[in-house]
Coordinates of C-alpha atoms in Angstrom, one line a residue:
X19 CA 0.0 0.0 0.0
X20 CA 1.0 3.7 -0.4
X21 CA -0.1 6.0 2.3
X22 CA -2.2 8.9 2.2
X23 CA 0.6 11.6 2.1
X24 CA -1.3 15.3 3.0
X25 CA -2.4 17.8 0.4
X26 CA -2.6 15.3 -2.4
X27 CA 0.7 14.9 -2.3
X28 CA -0.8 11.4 -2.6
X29 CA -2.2 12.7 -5.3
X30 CA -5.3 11.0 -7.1
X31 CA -3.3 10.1 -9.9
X32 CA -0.7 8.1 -7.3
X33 CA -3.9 6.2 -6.4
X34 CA -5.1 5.1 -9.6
X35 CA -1.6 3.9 -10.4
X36 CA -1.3 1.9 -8.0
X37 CA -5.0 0.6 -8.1
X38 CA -4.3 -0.5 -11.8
X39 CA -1.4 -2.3 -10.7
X40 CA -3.1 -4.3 -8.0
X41 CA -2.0 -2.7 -5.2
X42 CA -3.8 0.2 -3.5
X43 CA -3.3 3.9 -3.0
X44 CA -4.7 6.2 -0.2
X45 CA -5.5 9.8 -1.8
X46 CA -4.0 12.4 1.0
X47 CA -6.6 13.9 2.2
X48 CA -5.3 16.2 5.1
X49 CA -5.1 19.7 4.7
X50 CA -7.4 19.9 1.5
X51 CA -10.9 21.4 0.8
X52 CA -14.0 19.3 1.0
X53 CA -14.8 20.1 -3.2
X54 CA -11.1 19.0 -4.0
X55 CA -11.6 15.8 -2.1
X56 CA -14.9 15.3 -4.1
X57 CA -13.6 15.8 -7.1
X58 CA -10.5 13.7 -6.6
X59 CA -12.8 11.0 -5.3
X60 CA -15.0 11.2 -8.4
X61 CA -11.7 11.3 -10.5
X62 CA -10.3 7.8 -8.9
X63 CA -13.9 6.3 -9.3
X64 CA -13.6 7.0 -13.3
X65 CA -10.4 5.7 -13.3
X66 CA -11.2 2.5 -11.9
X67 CA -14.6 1.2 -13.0
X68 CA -13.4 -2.4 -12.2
X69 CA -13.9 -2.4 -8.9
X70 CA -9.7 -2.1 -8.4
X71 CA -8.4 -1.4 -4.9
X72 CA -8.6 1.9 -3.1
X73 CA -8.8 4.4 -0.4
X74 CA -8.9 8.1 1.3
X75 CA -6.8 9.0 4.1
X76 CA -8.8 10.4 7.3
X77 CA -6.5 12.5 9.6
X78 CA -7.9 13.5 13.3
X79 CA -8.5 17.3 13.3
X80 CA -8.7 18.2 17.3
X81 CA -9.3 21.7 15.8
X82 CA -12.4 21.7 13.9
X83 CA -13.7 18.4 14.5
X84 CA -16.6 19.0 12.2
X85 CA -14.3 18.4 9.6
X86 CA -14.2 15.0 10.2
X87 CA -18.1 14.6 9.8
X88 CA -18.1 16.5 6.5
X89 CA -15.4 13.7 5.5
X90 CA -17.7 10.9 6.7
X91 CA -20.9 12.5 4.7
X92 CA -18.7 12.4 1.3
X93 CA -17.0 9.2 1.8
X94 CA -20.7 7.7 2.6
X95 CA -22.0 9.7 -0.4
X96 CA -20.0 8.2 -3.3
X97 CA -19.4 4.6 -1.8
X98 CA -15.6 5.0 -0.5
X99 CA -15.3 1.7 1.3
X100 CA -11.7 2.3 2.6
X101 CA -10.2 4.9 5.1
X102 CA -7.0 5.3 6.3
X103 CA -7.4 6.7 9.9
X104 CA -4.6 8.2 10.8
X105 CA -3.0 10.3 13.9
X106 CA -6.1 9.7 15.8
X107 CA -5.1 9.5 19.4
X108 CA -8.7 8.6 20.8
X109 CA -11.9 7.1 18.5
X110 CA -14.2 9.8 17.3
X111 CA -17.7 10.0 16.8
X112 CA -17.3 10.0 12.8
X113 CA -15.3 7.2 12.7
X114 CA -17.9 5.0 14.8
X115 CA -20.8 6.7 12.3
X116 CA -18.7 5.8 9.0
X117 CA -17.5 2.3 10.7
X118 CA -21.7 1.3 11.3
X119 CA -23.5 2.5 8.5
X120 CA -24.8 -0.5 6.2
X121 CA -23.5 -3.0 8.9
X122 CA -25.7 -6.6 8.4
X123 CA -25.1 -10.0 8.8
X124 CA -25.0 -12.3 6.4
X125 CA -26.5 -16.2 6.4
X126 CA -24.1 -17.7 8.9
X127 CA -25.1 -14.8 11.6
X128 CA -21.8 -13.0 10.8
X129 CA -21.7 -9.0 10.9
X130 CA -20.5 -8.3 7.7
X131 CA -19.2 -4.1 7.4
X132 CA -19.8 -2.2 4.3
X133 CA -17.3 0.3 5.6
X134 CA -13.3 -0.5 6.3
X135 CA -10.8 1.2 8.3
X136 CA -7.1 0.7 8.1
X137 CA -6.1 2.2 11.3
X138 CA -2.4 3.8 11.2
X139 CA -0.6 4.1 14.7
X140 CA 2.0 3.9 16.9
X141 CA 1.1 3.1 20.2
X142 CA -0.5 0.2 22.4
X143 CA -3.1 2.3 23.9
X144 CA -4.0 3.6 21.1
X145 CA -4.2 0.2 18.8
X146 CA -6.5 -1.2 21.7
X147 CA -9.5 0.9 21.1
X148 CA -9.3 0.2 17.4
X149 CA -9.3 -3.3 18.1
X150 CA -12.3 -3.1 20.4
X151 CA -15.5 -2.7 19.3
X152 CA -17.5 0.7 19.9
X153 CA -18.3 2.1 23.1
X154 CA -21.7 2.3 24.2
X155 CA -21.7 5.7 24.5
X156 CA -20.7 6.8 21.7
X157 CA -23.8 4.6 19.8
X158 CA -25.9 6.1 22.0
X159 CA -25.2 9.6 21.2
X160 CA -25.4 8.7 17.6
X161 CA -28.6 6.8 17.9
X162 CA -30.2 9.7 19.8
X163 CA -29.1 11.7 16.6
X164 CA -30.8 9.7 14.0
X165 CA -27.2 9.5 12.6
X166 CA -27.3 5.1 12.8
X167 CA -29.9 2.8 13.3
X168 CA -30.9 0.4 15.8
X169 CA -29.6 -2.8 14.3
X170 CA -26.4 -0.8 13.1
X171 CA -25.8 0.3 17.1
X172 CA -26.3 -3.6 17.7
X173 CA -23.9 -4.9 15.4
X174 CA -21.3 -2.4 16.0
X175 CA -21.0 -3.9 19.0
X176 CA -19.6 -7.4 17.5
X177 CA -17.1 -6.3 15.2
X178 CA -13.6 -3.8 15.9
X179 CA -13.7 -0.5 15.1
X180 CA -10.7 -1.3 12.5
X181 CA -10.4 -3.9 10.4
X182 CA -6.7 -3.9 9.8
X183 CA -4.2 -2.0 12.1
X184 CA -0.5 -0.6 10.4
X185 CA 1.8 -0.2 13.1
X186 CA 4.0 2.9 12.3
X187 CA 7.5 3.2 13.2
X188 CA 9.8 6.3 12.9
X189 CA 8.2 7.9 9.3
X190 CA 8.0 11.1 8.1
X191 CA 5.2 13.7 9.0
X192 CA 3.4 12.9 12.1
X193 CA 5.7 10.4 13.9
X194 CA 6.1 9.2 17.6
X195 CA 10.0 7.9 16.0
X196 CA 8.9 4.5 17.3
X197 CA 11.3 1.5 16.7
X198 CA 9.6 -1.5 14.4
X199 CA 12.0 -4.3 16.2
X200 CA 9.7 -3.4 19.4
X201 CA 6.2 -2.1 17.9
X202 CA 5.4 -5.4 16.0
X203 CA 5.8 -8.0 18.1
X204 CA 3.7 -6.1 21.1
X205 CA 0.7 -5.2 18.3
X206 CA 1.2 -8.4 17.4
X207 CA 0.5 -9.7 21.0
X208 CA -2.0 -7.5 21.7
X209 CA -4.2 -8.4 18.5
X210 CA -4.1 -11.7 19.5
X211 CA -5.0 -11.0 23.0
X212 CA -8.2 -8.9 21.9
X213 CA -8.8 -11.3 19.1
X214 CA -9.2 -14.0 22.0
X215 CA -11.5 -11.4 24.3
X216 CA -13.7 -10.3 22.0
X217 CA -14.1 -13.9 19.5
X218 CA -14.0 -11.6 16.4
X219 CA -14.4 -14.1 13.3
X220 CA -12.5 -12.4 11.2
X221 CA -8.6 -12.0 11.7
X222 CA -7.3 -8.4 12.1
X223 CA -4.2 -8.4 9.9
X224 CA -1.3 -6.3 11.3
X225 CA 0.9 -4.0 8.7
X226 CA 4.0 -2.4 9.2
X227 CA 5.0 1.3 7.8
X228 CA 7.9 3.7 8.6
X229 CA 11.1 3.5 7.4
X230 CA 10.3 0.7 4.4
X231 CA 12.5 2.0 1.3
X232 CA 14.4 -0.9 0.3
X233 CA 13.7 -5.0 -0.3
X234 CA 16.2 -5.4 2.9
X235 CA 13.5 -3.2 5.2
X236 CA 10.3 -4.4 3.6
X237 CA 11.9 -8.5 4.2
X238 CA 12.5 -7.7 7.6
X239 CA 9.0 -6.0 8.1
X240 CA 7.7 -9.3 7.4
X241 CA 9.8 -11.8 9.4
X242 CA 8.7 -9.3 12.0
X243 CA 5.5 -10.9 11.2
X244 CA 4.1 -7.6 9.1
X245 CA 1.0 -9.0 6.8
X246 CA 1.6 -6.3 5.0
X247 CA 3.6 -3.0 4.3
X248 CA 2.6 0.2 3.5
X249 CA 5.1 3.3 2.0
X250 CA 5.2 6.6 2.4
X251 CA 8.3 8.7 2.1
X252 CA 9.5 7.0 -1.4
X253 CA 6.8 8.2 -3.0
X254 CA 6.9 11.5 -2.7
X255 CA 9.8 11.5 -5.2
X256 CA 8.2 10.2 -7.5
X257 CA 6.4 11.9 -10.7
X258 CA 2.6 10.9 -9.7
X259 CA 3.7 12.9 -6.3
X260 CA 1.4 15.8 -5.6
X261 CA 4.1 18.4 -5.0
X262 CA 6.7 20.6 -6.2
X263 CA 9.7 19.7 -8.7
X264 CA 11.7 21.9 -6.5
X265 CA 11.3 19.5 -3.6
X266 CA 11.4 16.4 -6.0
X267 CA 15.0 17.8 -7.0
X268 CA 15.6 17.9 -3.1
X269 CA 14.2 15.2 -1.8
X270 CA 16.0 13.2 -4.6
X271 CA 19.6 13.8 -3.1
X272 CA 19.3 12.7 0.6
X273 CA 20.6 10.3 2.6
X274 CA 19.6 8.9 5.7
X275 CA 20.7 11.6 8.4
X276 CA 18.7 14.3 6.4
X277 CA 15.3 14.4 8.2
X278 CA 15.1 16.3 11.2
X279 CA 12.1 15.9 14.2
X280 CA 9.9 19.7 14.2
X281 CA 6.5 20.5 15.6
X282 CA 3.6 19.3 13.6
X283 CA 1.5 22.7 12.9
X284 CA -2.0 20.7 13.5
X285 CA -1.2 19.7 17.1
X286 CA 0.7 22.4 17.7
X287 CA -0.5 23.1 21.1
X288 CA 0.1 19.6 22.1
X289 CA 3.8 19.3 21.2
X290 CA 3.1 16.3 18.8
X291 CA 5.9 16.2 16.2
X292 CA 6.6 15.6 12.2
X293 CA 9.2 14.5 10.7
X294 CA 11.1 16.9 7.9
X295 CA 13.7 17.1 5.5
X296 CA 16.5 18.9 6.7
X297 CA 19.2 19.2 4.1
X298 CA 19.4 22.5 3.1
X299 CA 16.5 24.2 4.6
X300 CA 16.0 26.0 8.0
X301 CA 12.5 25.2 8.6
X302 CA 12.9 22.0 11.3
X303 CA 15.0 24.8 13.3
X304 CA 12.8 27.9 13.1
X305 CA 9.4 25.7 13.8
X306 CA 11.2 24.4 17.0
X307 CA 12.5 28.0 17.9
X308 CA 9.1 28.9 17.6
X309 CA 7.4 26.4 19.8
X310 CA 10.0 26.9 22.3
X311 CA 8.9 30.7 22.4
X312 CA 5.0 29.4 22.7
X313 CA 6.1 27.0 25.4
X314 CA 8.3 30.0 27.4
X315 CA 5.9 32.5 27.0
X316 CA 2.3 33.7 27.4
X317 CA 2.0 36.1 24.4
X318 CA 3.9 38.0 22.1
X319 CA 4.5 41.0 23.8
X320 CA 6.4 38.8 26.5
X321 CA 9.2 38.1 23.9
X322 CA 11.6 40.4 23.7
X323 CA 11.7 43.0 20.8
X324 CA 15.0 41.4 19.2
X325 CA 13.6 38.2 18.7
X326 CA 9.9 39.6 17.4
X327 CA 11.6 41.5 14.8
X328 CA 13.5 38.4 13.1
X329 CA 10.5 36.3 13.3
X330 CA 8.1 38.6 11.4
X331 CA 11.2 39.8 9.6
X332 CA 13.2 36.4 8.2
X333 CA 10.4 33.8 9.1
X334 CA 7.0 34.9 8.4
X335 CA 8.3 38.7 6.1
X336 CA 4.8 39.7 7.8
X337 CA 4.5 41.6 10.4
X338 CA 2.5 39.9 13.6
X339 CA -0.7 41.7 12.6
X340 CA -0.7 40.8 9.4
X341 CA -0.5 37.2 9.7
X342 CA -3.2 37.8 12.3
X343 CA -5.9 39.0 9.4
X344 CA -5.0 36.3 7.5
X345 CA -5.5 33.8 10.8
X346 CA -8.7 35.3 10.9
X347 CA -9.8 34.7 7.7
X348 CA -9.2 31.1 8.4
X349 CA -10.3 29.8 11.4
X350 CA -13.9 29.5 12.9
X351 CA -15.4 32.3 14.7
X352 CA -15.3 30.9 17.9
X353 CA -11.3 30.0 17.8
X354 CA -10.7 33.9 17.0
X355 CA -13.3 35.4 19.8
X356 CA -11.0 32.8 22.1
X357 CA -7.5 34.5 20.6
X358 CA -8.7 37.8 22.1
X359 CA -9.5 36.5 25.6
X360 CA -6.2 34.4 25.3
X361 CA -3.2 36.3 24.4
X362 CA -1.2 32.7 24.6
X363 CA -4.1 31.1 22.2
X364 CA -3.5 34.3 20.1
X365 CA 0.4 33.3 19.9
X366 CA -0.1 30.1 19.0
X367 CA -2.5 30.6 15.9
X368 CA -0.3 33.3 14.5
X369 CA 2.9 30.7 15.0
X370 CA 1.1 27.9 13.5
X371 CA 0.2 30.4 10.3
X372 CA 4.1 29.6 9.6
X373 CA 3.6 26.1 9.3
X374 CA 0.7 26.4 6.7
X375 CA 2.9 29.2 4.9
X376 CA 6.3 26.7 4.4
X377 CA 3.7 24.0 3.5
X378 CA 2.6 26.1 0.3
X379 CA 6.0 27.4 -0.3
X380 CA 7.3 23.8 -0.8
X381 CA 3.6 22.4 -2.7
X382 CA 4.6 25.0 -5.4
X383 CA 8.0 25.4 -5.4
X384 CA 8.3 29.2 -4.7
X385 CA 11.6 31.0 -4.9
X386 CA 10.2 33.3 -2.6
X387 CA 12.1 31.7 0.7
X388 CA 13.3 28.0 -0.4
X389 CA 15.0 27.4 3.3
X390 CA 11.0 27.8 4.5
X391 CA 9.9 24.9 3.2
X392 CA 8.1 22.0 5.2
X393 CA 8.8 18.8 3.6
X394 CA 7.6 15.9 5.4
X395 CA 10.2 13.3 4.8
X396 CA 11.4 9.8 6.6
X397 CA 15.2 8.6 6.3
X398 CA 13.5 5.9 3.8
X399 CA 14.0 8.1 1.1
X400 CA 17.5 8.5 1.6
X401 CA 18.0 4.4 2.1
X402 CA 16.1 3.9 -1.2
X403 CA 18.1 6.8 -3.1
X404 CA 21.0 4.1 -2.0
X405 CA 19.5 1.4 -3.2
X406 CA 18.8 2.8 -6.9
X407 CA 21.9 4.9 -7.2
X408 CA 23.9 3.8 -10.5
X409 CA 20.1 3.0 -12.3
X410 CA 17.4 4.6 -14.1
X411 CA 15.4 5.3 -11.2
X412 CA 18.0 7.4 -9.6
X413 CA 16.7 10.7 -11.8
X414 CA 13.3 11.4 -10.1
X415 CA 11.6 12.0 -13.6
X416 CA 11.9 8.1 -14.0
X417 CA 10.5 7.1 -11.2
X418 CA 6.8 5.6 -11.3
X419 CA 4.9 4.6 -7.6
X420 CA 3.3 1.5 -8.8
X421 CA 6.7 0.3 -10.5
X422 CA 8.3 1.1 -7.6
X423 CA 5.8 -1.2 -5.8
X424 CA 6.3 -3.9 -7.7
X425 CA 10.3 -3.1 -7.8
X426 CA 10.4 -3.0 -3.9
X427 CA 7.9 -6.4 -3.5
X428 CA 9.6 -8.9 -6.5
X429 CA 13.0 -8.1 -4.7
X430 CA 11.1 -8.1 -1.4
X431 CA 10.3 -11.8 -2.3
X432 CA 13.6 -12.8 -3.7
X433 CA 15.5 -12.0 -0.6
X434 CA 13.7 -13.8 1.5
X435 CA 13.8 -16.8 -0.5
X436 CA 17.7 -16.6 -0.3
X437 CA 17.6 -15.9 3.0
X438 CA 15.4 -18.7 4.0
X439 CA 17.9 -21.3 2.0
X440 CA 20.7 -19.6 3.5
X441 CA 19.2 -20.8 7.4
X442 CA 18.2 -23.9 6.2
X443 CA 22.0 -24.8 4.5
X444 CA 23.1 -23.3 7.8
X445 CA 20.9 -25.7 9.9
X446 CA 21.7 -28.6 7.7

């Protein structure tokens, strides 16, 4: 699988690709508008009238969780029957909805879902909700709402919220730099543990993602015990990618110690972190530099002038207020009356407007301020720029996501297959 990389950087075209070639592409849905989802979803549904695999990413917006619903309504709308859930930390209300409509059984008594999720995380706790089934509140609130039925409340009640789980190690973008050697084999022991609770008849396959760019990753990903393995960071450098050729040309020169840790603009607040391309740019140090400011201080006026004057000056070239028009522009009503009752709250929305700015930099490749640009990015790429150095596939032009797929997998397959008559020579 190829994950759903945000602002269509998993672009539609990435999706049909890969759909085509009998694998199956998550569109990145995070950070666009509703009407460019919809059309990319109608787009992918053209491309593959035969039924061929694929899915939209769903990414947890804390912020204006109404967003989420809106998702829901359109992937309910035009029949998507596969979601990548990602960077949820807790299970939300319109995942529960999306999870229960068209839920029935079918003529053994078995709850057959309509509805999919592929739920992408890194931690225990978090894995254990999606592999329980909903909570009654929740199907409570939604019955009261008219927003499931009766027999749909019921049924959820039999099945796991997700039907797959990909356990994700140190990527790029949103990352909690987790180490596969350790995730795996305690998701794996916990999905066997709630698949003996709970009776579920139909096994919960685990995936692995983060850090897959070569056949040597991907082969240990599955002696690991991986059922399958989803990519992210290798594909960005590709020509299907949704982004910039200045970042292509970029991201098509690192290595493996390129990628620096910086705050992730969409949980700013709460100090999650993303995973960026360093080589040559000075956004992983001036998001940091700016968090540390939010975490030091309780508004702007606290910092001292020095410092306020090469933010709006070198990072933002906007002054404070400025960037505060366009914040307000942006966000619901309700977030800006709280700004200014909370000069802290204020500070923070006015920060994270940097994070949105080096996103568009780098989507279009402005020469505005190239150091500025946020380019979510895993070491992967740099490992698989190793890997096809010397070859066609080292220029970025040539490169294709679902040849890389198949690439990566047939040399995936041949390694094992050395490696397992290696041990058994060895044990001979």
């Amino acid at each position: 699988m190829t994950g759903g990389m945000y602002h269509g950087i998993a672009s539609k075209e990435m999706v049909v690709k890969m759909g085509k070639a009998g694998m199956m592409g998550f569109l990145g849905s995070g950070g666009l508008k509703i009407s460019q989802i919809e059309n990319a979803i109608k787009y992918i549904k053209n491309e593959l009238p035969g039924g061929q695999a694929y899915g939209v990413n769903l990414v947890h917006n804390p912020t204006i969780p109404e967003m989420e619903d809106k998702m829901v309504d359109l992937f309910l709308e035009y029949g998507v029957r596969t979601i990548e859930a990602s960077a949820f930390f807790y299970i939300t209300p319109a995942l529960i909805r999306y999870r229960a409509k068209g839920l029935t059984r079918n003529h053994d008594g078995k709850v057959i879902a309509l509805n999919k999720i592929i739920a992408k995380l890194s931690r225990p706790e978090v894995a254990e909700v999606f592999l329980s089934p909903a909570r009654e509140r929740i199907l409570t609130k939604l019955l009261a709402e008219n927003k499931i039925t009766q027999e749909e409340a019921d049924l959820s009640k039999e099945i796991p919220i997700a039907d797959d789980i990909c356990v994700e190690a140190d990527s790029g973008g949103h990352t909690d730099a987790g180490v596969a050697y350790v995730l795996m084999p305690a998701m794996i022991k916990l999905r066997d543990e709630m698949m003996e609770k709970y009776q579920y008849h139909k096994k919960i396959r685990v995936g692995a993602a983060g850090g897959i760019g070569t056949p040597v990753a991907a082969a240990a990903a599955f002696i690991l015990g991986a059922d399958f393995i989803l990519t992210g960071s290798i594909n960005q450098c590709t020509v299907e990618a949704g982004t910039s050729n200045a970042v292509k040309d970029l991201l098509q020169q690192i290595n493996v110690q390129d990628t620096e840790y910086a705050p992730a603009g969409d949980m700013f607040e709460l100090g999650a972190r993303v995973q960026v391309l360093k080589k040559g740019l000075f956004f992983p140090a001036r998001a940091n530099k700016l968090y540390d400011l939010y975490r030091r201080y309780n508004s702007l006026n606290e910092i001292d002038e020095k410092t306020r004057i090469q933010i709006q000056e070198k990072y933002f070239k906007k002054s404070f207020e400025e960037v505060y028009e366009n914040v307000k522009s942006f966000y619901p009503a309700k977030e800006i009356e709280r700004a200014e009752f909370n000069p802290k709250h204020k500070m923070a929305l006015i920060f994270k407007w940097y994070f949105g700015y080096s996103t568009r930099l780098a989507l279009s490749g402005s020469e505005e301020s190239k150091v500025d640009y946020q380019v979510h990015c895993g070491p992967a790429l740099g490992a698989f720029n190793q890997w096809v150095k010397g070859t066609s596939l080292e220029n970025w032009k040539n490169r294709h996501v679902d040849e890389i797929g198949e690439k990566l997998m047939a040399e995936t397959a041949e390694l094992l297959n050395h490696r397992i008559k290696s041990f058994e020579k060895s044990f001979c």
